[in-house]
Each structure stands twice: as C-alpha cells, then as structure tokens.
PDB file of C-alpha atoms in Angstrom:
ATOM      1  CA  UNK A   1       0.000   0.000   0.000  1.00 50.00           C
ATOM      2  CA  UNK A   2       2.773   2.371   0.945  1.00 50.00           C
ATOM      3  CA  UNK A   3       4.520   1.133  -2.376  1.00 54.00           C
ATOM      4  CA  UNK A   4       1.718   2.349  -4.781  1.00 52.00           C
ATOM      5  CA  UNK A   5       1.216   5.693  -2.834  1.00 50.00           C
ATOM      6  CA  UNK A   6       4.938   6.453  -3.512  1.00 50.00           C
ATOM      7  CA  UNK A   7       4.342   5.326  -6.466  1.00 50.00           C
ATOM      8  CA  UNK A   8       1.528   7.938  -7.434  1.00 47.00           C
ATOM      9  CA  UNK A   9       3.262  10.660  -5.609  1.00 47.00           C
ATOM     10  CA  UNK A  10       6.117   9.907  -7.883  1.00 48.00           C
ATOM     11  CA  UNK A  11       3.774   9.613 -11.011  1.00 48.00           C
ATOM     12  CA  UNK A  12       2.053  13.223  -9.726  1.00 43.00           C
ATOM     13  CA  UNK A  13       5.404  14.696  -8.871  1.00 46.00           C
ATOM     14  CA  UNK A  14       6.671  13.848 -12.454  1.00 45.00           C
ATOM     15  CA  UNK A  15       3.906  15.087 -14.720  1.00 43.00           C
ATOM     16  CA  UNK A  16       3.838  18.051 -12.706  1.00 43.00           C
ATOM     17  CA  UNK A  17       7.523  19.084 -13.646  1.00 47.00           C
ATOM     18  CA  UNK A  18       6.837  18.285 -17.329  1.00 45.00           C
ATOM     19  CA  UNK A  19       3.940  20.436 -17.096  1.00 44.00           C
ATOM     20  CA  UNK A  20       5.605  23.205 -16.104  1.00 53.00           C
ATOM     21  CA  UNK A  21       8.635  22.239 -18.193  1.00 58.00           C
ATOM     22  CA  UNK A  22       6.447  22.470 -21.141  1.00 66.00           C
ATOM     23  CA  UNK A  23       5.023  26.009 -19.910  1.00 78.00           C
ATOM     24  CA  UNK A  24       7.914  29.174 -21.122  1.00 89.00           C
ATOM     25  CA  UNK A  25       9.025  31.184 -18.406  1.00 93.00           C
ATOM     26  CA  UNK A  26      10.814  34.154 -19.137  1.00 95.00           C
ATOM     27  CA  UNK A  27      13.117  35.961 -16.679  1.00 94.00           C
ATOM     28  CA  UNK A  28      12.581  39.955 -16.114  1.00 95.00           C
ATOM     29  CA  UNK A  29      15.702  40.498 -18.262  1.00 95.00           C
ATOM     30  CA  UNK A  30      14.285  38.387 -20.874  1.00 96.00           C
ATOM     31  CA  UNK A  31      10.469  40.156 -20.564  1.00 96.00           C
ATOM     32  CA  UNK A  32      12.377  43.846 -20.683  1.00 95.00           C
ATOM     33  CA  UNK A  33      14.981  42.524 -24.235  1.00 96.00           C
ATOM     34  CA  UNK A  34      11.007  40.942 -25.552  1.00 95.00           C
ATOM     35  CA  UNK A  35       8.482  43.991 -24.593  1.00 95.00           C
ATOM     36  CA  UNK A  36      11.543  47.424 -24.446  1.00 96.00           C
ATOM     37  CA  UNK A  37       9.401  47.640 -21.108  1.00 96.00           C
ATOM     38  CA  UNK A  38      12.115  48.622 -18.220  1.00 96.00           C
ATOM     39  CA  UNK A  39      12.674  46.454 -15.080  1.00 96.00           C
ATOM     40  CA  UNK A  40      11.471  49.014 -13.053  1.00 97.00           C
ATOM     41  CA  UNK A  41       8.429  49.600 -15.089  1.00 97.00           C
ATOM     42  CA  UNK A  42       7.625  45.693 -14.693  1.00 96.00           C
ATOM     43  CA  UNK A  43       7.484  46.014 -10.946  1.00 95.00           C
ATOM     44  CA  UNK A  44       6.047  49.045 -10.801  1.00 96.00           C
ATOM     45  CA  UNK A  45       3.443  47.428 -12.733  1.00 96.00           C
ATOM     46  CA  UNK A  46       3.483  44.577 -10.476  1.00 94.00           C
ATOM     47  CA  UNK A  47       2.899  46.679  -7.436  1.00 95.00           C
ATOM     48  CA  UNK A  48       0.168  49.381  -8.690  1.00 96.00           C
ATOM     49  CA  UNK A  49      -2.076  45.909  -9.627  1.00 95.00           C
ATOM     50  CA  UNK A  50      -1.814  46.461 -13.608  1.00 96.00           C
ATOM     51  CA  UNK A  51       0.267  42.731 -14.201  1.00 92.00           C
ATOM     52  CA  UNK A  52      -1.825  40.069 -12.630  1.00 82.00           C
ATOM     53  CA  UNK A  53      -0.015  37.805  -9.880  1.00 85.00           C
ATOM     54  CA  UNK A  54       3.719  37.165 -11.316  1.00 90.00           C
ATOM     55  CA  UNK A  55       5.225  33.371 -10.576  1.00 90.00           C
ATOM     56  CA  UNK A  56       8.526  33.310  -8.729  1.00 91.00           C
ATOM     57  CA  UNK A  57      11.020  30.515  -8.997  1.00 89.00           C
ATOM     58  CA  UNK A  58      12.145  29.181  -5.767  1.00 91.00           C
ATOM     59  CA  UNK A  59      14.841  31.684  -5.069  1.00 92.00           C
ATOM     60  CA  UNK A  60      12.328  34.415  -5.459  1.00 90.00           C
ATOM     61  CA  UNK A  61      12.974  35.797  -9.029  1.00 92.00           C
ATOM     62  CA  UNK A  62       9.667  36.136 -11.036  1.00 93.00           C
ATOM     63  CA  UNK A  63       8.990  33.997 -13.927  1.00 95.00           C
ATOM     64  CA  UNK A  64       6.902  35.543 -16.715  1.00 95.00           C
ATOM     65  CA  UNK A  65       4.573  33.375 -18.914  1.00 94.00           C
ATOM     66  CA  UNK A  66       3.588  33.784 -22.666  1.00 94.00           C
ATOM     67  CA  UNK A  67       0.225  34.804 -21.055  1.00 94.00           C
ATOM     68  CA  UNK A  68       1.984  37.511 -19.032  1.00 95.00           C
ATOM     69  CA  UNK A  69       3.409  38.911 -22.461  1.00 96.00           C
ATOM     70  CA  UNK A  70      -0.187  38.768 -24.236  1.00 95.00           C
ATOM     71  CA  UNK A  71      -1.214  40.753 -21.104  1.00 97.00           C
ATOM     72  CA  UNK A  72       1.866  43.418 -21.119  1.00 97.00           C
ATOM     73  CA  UNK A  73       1.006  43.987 -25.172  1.00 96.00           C
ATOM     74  CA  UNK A  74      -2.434  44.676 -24.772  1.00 97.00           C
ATOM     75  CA  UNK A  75      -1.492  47.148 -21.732  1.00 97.00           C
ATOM     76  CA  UNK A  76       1.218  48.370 -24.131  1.00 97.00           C
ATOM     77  CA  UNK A  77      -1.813  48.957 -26.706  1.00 97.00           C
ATOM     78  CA  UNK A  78      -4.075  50.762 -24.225  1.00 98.00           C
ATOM     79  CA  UNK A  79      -1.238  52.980 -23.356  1.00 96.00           C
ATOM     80  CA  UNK A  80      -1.203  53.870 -26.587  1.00 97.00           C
ATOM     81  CA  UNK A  81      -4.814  55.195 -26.714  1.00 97.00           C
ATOM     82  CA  UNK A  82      -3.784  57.365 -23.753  1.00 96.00           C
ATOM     83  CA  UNK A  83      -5.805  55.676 -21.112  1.00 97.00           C
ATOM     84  CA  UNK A  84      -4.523  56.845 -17.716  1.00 96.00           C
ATOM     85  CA  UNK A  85      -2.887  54.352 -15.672  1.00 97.00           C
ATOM     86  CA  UNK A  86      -6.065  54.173 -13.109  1.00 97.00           C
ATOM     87  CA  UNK A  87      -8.118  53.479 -15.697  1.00 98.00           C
ATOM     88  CA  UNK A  88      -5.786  51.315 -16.849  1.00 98.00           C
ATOM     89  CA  UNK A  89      -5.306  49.478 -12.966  1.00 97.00           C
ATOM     90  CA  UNK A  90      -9.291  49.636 -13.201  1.00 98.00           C
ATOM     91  CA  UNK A  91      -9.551  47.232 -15.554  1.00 98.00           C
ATOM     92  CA  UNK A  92      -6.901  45.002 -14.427  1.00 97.00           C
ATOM     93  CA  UNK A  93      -8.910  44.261 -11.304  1.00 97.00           C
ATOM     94  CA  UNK A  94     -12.145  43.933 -13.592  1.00 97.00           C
ATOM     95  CA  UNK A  95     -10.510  41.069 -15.146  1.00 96.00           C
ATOM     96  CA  UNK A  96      -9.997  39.797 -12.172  1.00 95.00           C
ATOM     97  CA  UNK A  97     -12.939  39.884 -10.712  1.00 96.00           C
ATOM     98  CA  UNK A  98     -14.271  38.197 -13.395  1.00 95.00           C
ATOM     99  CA  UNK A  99     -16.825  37.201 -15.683  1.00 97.00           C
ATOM    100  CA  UNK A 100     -19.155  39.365 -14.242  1.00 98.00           C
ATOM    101  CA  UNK A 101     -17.179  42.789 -14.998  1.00 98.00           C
ATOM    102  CA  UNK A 102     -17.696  42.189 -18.926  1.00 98.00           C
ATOM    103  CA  UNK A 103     -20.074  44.656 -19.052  1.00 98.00           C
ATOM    104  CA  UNK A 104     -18.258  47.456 -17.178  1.00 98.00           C
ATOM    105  CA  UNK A 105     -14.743  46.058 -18.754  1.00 98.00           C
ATOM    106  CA  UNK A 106     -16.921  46.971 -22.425  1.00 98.00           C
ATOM    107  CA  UNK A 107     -17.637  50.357 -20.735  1.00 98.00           C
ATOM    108  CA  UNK A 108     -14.288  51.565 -20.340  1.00 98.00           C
ATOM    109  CA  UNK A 109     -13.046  50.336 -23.287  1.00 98.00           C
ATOM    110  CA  UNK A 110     -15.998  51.713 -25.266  1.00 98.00           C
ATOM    111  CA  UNK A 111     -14.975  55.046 -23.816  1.00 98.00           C
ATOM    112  CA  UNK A 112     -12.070  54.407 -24.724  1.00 98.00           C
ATOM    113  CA  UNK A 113     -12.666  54.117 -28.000  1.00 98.00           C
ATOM    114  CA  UNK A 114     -14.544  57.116 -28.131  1.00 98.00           C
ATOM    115  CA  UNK A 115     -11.665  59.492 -26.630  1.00 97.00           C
ATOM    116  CA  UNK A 116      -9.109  57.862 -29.240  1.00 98.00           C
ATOM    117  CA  UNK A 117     -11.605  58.414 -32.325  1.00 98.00           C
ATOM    118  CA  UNK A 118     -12.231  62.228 -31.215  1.00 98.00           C
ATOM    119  CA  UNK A 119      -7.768  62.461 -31.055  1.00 97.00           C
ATOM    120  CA  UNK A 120      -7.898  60.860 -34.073  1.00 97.00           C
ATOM    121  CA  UNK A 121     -10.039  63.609 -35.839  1.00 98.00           C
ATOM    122  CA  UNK A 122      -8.325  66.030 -34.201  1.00 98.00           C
ATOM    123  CA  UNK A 123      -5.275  64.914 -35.552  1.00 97.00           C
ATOM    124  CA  UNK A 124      -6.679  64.547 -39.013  1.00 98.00           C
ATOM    125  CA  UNK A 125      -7.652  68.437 -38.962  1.00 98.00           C
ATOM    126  CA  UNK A 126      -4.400  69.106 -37.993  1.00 98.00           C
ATOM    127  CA  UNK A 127      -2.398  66.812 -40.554  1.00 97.00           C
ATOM    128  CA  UNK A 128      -5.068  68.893 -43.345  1.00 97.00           C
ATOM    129  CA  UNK A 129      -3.318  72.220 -42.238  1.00 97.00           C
ATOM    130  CA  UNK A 130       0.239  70.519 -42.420  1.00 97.00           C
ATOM    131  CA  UNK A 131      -0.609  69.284 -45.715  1.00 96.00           C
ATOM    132  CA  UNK A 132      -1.618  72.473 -46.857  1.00 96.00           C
ATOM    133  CA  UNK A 133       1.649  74.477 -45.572  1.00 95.00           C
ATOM    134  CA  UNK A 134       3.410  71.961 -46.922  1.00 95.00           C
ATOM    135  CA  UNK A 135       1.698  72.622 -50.482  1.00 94.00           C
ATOM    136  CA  UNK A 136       2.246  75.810 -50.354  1.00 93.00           C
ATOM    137  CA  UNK A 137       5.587  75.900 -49.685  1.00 92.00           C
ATOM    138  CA  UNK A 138       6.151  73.771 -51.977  1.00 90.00           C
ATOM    139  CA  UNK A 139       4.565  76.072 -54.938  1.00 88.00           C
ATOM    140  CA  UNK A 140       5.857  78.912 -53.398  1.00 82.00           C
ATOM    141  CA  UNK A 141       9.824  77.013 -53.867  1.00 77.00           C
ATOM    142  CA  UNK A 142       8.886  76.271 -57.600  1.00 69.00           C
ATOM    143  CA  UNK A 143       7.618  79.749 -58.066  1.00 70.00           C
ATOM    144  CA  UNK A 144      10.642  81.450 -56.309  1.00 65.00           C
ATOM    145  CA  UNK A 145       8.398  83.420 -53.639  1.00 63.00           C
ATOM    146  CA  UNK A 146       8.305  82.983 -50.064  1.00 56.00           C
ATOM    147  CA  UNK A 147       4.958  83.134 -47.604  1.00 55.00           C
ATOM    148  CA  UNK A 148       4.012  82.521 -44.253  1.00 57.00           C
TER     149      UNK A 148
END
C-alpha cells in the first residue's frame, strides 16, 4: 500500500515538472529585451495591480509566462490610446474579478474608443493644415516666392 502511494506521488510529482517544463518562463531580463518595457516599469506594474499575480522561482525571481506577455502587449496597446494608468489598474482588477465585470470592462473600453476616435479627428484636422503648408511651400519654392 505504501509502495503504490509512492508510487503515485512519484507519477504526480513527475507530470507536474513536465507540465511546467512544457510552460515558457521568461526571466525579467528576458520580458524587458522581448516587450523594451524597463525592469522598473515591470514592478512598478506589479505593485500598482496592472500585471496580474507574477510566478517566482524558488529563489524568489519572477517567472513571466507567454500569457503575461499577451497581457503586457495589450497594456502596451491601451497605453497607446492614452488611457490613464487608473483606468488602466481599473480594468486590471475587472478582469480579475471576473466574468461578471464584462459589461463594465466593455464600458471603459468603449470610452475608450470614443476618446481615441475624437484624437484621431483632431489629428486629421491638424495633418489637413500641415498638408496644406506643406503645399504651399512647396509652390511657393517652384515659383521662387516665399509666404508665411
């Protein structure tokens, strides 16, 4: 009896090491060469609540998954939009709340979406008037006269 319980201790023990064998882990050096995000930045993340729950090995040093850099691009993308970092840290927890944020986790990024698409005409106004100084420079070089 004591036998088959080593036995499927052994058997438990073994599959899971090849599980997490099979899983990549990525050190912070590796996660800062793979995302130009700095150290610093990764912890910071890490404390304010915007990563999710970072593995450690058993000396302590944390051990990033392919899930964690899916997670740190699509915080790299809302960054972009020029979300602030609460709203940001807002979501984060929404996710992990769960299932039952979907509708508020649309919300944000709904608003989201509508902040970026107002910047974005804004900018396309402004890129008209560029284009247009630009034009008339340009005529005005051909032509030989200066302007404004």
């Amino acid at each position: 009896m004591s036998q088959r319980r080593s036995q499927s201790r052994s058997q438990s023990r073994s599959q899971s090491q090849s599980l997490s064998l099979t899983q990549t882990r990525y050190t912070i050096s590796e996660v800062e060469a793979r995302t130009g995000l700095s150290r610093h930045t990764l912890r910071w993340y890490e404390r304010i609540g915007l990563m999710p729950h970072v593995d450690r090995s058993h000396s302590g040093q944390r051990r990033f998954t392919d899930k964690d850099l899916d997670w740190l691009g699509f915080v790299g993308k809302l960054r972009a939009t020029g979300m602030s970092v609460a709203d940001m840290v807002r979501y984060a927890e929404l996710v992990r709340e769960g299932e039952h944020t979907v509708g508020e986790r649309r919300d944000l990024l709904e608003r989201t979406r509508s902040e970026v698409r107002a910047r974005m005409a804004e900018l396309t106004d402004a890129l008209a008037v560029l284009d247009y100084k630009i034009d008339m420079y340009a005529m005005n070089t051909v032509s030989g006269k200066g302007r404004q």
